[in-house]
mmCIF file of C-alpha atoms in Angstrom:
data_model
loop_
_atom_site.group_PDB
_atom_site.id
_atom_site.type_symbol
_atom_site.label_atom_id
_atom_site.label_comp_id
_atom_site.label_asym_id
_atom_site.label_seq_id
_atom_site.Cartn_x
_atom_site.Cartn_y
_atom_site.Cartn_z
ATOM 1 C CA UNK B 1 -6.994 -10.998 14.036
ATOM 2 C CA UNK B 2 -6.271 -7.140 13.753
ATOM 3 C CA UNK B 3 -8.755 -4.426 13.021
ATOM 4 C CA UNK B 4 -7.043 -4.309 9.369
ATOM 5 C CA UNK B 5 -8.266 -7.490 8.851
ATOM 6 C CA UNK B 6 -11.649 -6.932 10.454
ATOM 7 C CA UNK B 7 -12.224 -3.894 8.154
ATOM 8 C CA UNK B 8 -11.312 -5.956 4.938
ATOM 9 C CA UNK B 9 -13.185 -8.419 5.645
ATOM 10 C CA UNK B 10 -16.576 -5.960 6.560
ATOM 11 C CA UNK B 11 -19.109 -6.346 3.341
ATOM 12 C CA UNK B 12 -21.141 -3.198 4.478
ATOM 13 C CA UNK B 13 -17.866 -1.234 4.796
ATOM 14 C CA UNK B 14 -18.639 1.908 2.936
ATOM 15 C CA UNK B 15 -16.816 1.673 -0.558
ATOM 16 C CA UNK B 16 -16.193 -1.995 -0.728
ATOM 17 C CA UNK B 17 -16.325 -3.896 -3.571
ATOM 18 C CA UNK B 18 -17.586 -0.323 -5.370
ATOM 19 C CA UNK B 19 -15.397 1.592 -8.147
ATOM 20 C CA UNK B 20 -14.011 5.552 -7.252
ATOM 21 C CA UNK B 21 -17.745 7.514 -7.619
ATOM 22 C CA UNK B 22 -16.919 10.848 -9.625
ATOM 23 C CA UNK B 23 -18.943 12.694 -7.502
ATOM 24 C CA UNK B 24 -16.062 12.130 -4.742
ATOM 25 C CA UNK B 25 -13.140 12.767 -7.498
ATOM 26 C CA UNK B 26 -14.661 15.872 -8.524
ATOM 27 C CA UNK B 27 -15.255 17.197 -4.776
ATOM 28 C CA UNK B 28 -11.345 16.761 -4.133
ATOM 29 C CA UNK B 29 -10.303 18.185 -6.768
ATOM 30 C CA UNK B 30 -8.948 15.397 -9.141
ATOM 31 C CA UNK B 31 -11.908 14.593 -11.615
ATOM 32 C CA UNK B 32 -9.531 14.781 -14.667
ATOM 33 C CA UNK B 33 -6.812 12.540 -13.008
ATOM 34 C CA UNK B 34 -7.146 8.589 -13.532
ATOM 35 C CA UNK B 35 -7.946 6.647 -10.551
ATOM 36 C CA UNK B 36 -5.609 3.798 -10.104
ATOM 37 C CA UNK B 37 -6.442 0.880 -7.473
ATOM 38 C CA UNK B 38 -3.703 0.618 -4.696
ATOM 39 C CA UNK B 39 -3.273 -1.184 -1.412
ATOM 40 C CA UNK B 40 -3.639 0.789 1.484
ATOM 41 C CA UNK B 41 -3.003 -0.962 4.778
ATOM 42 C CA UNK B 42 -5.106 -4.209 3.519
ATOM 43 C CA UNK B 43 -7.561 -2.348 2.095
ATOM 44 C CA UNK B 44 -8.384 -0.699 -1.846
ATOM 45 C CA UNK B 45 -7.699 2.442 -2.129
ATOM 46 C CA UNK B 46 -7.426 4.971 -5.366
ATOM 47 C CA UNK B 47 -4.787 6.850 -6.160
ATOM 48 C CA UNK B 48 -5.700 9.964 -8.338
ATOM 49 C CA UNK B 49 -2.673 11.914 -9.417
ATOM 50 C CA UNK B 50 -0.931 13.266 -5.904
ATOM 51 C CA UNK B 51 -3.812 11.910 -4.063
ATOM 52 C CA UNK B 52 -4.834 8.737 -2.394
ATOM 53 C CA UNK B 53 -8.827 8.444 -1.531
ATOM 54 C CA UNK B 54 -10.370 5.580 0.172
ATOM 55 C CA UNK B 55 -13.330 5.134 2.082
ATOM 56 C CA UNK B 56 -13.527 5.173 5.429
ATOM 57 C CA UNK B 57 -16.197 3.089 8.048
ATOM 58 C CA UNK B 58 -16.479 5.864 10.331
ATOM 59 C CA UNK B 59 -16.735 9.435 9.291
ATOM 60 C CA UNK B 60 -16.298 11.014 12.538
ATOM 61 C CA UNK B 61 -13.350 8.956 13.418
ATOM 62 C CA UNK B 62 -12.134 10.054 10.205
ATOM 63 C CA UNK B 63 -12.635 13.811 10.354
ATOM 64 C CA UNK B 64 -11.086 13.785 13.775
ATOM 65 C CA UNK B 65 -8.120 11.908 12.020
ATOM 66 C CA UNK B 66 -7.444 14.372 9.518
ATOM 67 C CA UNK B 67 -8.044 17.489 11.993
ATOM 68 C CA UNK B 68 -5.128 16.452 13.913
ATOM 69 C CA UNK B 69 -2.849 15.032 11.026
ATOM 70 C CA UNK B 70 -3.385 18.227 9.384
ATOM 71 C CA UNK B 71 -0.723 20.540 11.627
ATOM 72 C CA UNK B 72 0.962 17.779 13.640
ATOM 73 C CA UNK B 73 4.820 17.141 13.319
ATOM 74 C CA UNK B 74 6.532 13.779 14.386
ATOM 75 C CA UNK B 75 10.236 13.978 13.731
ATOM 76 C CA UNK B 76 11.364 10.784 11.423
ATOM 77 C CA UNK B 77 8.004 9.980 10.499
ATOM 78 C CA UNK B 78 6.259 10.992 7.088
ATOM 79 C CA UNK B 79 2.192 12.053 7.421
ATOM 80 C CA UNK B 80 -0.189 12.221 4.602
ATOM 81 C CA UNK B 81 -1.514 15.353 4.871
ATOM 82 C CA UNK B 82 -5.063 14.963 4.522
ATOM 83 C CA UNK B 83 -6.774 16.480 1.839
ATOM 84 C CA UNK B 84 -10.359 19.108 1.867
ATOM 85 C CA UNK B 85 -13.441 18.984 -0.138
ATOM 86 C CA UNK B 86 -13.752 22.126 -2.398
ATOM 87 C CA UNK B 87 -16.302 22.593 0.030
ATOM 88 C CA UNK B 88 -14.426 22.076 3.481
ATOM 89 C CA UNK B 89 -15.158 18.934 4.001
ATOM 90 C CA UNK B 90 -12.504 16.087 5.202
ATOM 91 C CA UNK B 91 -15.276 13.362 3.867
ATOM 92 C CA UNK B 92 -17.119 12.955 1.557
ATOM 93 C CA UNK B 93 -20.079 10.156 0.965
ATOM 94 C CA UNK B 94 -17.695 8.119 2.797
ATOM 95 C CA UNK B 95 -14.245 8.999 1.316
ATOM 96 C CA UNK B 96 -11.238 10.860 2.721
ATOM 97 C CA UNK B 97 -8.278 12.300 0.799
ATOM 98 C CA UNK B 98 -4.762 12.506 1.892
ATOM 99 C CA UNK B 99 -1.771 13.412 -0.198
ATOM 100 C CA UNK B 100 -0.180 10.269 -1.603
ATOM 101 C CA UNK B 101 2.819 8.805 -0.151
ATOM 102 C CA UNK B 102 4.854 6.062 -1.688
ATOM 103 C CA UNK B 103 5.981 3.221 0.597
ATOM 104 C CA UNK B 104 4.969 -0.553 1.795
ATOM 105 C CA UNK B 105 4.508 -2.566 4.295
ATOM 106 C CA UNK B 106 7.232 -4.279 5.223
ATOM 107 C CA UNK B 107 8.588 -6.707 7.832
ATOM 108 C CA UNK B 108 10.438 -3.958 10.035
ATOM 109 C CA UNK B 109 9.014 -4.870 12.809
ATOM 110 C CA UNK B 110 11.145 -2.617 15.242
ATOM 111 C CA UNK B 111 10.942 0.467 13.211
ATOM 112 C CA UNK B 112 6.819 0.017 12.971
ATOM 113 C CA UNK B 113 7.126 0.492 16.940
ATOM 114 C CA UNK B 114 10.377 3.538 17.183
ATOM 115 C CA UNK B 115 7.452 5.051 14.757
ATOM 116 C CA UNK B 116 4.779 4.511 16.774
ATOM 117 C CA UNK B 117 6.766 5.919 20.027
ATOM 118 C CA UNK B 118 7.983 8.836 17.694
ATOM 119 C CA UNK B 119 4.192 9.587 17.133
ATOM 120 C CA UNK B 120 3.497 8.964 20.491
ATOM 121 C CA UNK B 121 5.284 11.679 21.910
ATOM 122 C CA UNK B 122 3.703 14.197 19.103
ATOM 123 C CA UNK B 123 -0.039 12.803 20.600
ATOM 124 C CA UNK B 124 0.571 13.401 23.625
ATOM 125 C CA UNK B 125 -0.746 16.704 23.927
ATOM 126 C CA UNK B 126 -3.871 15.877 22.147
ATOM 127 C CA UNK B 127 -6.860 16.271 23.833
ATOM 128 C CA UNK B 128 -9.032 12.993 24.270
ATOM 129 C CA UNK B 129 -11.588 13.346 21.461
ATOM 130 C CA UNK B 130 -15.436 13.169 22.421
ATOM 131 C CA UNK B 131 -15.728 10.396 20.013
ATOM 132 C CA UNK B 132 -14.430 8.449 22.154
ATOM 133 C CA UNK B 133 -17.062 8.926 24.771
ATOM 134 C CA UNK B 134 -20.078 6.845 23.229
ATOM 135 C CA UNK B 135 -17.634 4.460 21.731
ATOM 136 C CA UNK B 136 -19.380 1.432 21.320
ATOM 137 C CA UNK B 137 -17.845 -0.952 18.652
ATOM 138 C CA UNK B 138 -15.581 -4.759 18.708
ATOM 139 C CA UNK B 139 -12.464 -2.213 19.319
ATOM 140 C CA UNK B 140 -13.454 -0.381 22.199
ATOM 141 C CA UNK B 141 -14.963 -3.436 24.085
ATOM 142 C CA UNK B 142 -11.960 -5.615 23.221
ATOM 143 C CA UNK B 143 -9.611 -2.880 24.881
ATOM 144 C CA UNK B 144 -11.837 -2.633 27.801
ATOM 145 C CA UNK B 145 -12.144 -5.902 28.447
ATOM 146 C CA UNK B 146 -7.993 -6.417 28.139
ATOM 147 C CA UNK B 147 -8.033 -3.856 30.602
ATOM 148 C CA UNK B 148 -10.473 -5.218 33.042
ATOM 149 C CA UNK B 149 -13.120 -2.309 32.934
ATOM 150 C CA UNK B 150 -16.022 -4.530 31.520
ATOM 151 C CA UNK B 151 -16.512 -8.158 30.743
ATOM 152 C CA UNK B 152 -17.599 -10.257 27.791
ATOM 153 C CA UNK B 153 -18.695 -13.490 27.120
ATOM 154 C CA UNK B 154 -16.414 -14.666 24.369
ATOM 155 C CA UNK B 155 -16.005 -17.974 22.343
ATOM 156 C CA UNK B 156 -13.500 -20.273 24.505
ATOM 157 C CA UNK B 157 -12.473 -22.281 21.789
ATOM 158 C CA UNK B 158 -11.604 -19.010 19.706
ATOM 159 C CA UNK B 159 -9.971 -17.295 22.439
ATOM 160 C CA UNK B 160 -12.307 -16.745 25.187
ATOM 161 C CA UNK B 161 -10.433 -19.755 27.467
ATOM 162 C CA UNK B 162 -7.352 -18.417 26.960
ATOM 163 C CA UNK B 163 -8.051 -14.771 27.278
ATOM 164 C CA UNK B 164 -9.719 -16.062 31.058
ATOM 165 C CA UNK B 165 -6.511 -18.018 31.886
ATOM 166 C CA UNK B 166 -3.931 -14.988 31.082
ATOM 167 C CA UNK B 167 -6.528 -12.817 32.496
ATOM 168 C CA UNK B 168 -5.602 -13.800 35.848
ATOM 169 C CA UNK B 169 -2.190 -12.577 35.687
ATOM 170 C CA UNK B 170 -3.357 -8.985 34.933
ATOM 171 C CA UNK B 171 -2.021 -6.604 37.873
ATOM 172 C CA UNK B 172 -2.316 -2.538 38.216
ATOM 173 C CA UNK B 173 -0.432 -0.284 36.242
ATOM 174 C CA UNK B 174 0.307 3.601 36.339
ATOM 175 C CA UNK B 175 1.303 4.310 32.791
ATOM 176 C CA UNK B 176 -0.495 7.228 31.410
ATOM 177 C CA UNK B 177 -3.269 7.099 29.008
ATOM 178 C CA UNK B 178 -3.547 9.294 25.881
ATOM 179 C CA UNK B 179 -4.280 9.308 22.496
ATOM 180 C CA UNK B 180 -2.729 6.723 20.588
ATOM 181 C CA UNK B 181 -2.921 4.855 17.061
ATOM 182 C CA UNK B 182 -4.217 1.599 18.164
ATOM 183 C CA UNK B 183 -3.950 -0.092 14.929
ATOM 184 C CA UNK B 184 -0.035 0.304 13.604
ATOM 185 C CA UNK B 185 0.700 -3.383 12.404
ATOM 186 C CA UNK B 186 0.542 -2.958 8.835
ATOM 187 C CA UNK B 187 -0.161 0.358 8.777
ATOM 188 C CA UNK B 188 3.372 1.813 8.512
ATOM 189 C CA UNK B 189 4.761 2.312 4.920
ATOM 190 C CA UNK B 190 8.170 2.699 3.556
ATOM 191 C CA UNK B 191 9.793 4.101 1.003
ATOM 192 C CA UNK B 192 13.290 3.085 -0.752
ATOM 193 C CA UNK B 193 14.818 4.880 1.510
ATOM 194 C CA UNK B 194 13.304 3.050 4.562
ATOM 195 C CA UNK B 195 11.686 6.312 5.861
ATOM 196 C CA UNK B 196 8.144 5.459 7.278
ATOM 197 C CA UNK B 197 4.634 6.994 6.998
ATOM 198 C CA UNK B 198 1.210 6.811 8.613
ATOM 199 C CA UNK B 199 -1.722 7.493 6.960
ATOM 200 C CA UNK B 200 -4.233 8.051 9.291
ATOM 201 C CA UNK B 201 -4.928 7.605 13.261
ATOM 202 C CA UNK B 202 -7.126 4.786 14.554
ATOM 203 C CA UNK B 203 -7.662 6.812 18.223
ATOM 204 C CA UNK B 204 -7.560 5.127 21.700
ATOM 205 C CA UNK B 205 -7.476 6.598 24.848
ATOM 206 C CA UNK B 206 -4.539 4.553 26.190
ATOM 207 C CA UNK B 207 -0.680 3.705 27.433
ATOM 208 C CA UNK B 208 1.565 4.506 24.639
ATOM 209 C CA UNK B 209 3.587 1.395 25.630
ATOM 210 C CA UNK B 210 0.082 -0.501 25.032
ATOM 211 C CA UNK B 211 0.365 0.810 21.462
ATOM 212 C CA UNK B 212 3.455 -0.393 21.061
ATOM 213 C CA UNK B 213 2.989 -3.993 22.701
ATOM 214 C CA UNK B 214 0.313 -4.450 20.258
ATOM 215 C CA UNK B 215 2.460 -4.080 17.469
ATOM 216 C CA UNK B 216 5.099 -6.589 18.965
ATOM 217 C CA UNK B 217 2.017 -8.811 19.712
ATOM 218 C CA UNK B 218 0.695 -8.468 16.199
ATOM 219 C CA UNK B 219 4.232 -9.375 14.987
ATOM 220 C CA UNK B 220 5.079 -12.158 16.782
ATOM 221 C CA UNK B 221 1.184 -13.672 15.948
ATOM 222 C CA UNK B 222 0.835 -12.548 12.229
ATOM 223 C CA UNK B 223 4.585 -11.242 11.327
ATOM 224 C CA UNK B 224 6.890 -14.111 11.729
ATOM 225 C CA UNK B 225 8.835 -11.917 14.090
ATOM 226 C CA UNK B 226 11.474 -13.679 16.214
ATOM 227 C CA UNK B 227 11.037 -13.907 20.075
ATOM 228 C CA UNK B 228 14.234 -11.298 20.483
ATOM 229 C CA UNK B 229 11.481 -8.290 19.718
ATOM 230 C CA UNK B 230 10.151 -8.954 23.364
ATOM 231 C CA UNK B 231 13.455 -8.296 24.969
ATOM 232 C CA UNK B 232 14.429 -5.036 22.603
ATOM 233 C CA UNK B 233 11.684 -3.202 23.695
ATOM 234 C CA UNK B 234 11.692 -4.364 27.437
ATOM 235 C CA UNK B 235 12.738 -0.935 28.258
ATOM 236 C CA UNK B 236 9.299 0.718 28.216
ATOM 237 C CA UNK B 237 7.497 1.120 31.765
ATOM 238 C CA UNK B 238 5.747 -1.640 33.062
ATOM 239 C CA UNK B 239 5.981 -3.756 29.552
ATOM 240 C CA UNK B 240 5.374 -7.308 30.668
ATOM 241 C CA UNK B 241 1.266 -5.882 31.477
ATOM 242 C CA UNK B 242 1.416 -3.915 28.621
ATOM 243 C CA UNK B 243 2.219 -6.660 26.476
ATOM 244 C CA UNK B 244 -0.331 -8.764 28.398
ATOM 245 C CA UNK B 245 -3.088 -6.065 27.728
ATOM 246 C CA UNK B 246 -1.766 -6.006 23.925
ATOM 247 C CA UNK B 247 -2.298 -9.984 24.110
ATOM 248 C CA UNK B 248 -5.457 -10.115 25.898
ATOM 249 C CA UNK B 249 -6.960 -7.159 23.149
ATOM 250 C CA UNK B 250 -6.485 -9.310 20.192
ATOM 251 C CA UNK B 251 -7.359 -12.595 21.614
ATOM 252 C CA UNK B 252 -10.759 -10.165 22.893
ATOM 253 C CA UNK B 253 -11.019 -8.955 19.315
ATOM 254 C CA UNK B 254 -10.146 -12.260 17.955
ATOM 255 C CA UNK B 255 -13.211 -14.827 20.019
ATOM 256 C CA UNK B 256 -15.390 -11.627 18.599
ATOM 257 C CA UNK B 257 -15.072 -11.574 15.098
ATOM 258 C CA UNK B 258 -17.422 -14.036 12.799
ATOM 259 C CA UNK B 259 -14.437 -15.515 10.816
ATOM 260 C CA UNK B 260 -11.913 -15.847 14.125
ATOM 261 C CA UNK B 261 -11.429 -19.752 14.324
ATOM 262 C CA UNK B 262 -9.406 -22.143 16.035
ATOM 263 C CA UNK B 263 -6.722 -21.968 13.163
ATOM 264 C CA UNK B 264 -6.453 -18.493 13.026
ATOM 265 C CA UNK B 265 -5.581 -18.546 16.751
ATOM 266 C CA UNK B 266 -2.507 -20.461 16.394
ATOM 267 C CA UNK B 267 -0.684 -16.688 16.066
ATOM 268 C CA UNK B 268 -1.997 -15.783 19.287
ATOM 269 C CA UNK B 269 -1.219 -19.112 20.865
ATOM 270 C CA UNK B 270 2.600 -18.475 19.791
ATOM 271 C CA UNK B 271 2.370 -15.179 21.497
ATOM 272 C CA UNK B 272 0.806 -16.048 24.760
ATOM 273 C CA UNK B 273 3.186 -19.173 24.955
ATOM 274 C CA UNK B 274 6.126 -16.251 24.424
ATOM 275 C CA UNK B 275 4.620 -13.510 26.930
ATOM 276 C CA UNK B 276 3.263 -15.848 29.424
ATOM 277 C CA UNK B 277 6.663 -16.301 30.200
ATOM 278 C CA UNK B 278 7.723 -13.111 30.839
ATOM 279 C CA UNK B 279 4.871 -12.227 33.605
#
C-alpha cells in the first residue's frame, strides 16, 4: 500500500471530500477562472485556467516542496512550477498551486525510475531540510524500520511476519543518503509525447537507488510489471539491499495502515517471492 493510497484514503486530509473554497481561488490569482475536478496522483485536484490547486496534508512539507521546485532544473523531466499567494504565500488554508501540466499516469514503469534518477542527480545538492528532523509520521517510521534504525510491532498477518523473515537478510550498505522523492509510483505524468512531469517532492533523507527500488517494488506489487524490471536496473550500487529496504518499507507501511489486509498483501507477496531471490 503506497503513501498515494494512504493519503486518498485519509478522511481528515485537509480538502477532502470539500469543493475549491474561493477564498483560496482568489488568493492565487484565478477567482474568475472555473475550477474543474482532475486527478492528481490518486487524489482530486482543481484545475483553474493554467493552474492546478489541491490541498495538501502537510503545509510545511509542502512549502519546502515548492521552495526547491521553484529554481531547480532536471534535464528530461517537466516540473510544475509552483505557484505564490498574492500575498507570498506557497499555501494557503491548506492548498498549494503549481502551474498545470498535462500528462497521466501510465504503465512506464522504467521511465517512472530514469525520471526519478534524472531528479536524483538535480537533489543532490539539496540540503537535508529541518523538517525532517522531528519527523514523526507512518512514512518516516516505515523507512526507519526498513532500514533497521528503530523497531515496530506490526500486524504479522498483514505484513509484520514477513517483514521479520526478509528482515534477516538485511546487510550494511554505503550508498549515500540525500534528498529524494520517496513517493514516485504514480506520481509521474505524461504527455502525448511521452515526456514526464513531477508535481511535487515527497522528501526523504535517503539512497537514491532506495528511491528507485521503491518504484520497481511498487510496480511489480501494484503495476503488473514483469519480473525483467529487476534485472534492467541491476546496475545501481548495492541494488539487491536497496530493493530489500524498498520491500521491507511498504510491507512496514503496509501492516500499519487501518485498511492493509491480507488481500491487499498479495502485491507484496509477489515481490518478496521475486527479490528474495535475488539476495
Amino acid at each position: 500500500m503506497t503513501a498515494a493510497h494512504a493519503a486518498a484514503a485519509d478522511p481528515a486530509r485537509p480538502g477532502a471530500g470539500e469543493a475549491l473554497p474561493q477564498h483560496v481561488r482568489t488568493a492565487f490569482g484565478v477567482a474568475d477562472a472555473p475550477p474543474r475536478p482532475v486527478a492528481w496522483a490518486g487524489q482530486r485536484a482543481w484545475q483553474c485556467g493554467d493552474a492546478l490547486i489541491r490541498p495538501v496534508s502537510d503545509n510545511a512539507v509542502a512549502a519546502w516542496s515548492a521552495g526547491v521546485l521553484e529554481n531547480l532544473e532536471v534535464e528530461g523531466v517537466r516540473l510544475a512550477r509552483p505557484l505564490r499567494s498574492s500575498d507570498g504565500r506557497w499555501v494557503v488554508a491548506g492548498w498549494a498551486a503549481c502551474r498545470f501540466l498535462p500528462g497521466s499516469a501510465e504503465p512506464r514503469y522504467d521511465d517512472v525510475v530514469a525520471a526519478a534518477m534524472r531528479l536524483h542527480a538535480a537533489t543532490a545538492t539539496v540540503l537535508r531540510p529541518r523538517l525532517l528532523d522531528d519527523r514523526d509520521d507512518v512514512l518516516s517510521r516505515s523507512v526507519s524500520a526498513a532500514f533497521g534504525e528503530r523497531r515496530l510491532t506490526l500486524d504479522g498477518a498483514t505484513g509484520g511476519d514477513l517483514f521479520t523473515e526478509l528482515g534477516a537478510h538485511r546487510r550494511p550498505i554505503k550508498l549515500t543518503p540525500q534528498v529524494v522523492h520517496g513517493e514516485l509510483f504514480g506520481a509521474v505524468l505524461f504527455d502525448a509525447d511521452g515526456s514526464p512531469a513531477v508535481l511535487d517532492l515527497v522528501p526523504f533523507w535517503r539512497p537514491a537507488e532506495w528511491a528507485a527500488a521503491v518504484i520497481v517494488v511498487d510496480a511489480l506489487a501494484w503495476g503488473g510489471a514483469d519480473a525483467g524490471i529487476l534485472e534492467r536496473w541491476a546496475h545501481l550500487a548495492e541494488w539487491p539491499q536497496a530493493l530489500l529496504r524498498a520491500l521491507l518499507y511498504r510491507l512496514a507501511l503496509h501492516a500499519q495502515h487501518p485498511e492493509g489486509s491480507v488481500e491487499s498483501l498479495a502485491g507484496l507477496e509477489r515481490a518478496a517471492g521475486l527479490i528474495s531471490a535475488r539476495l
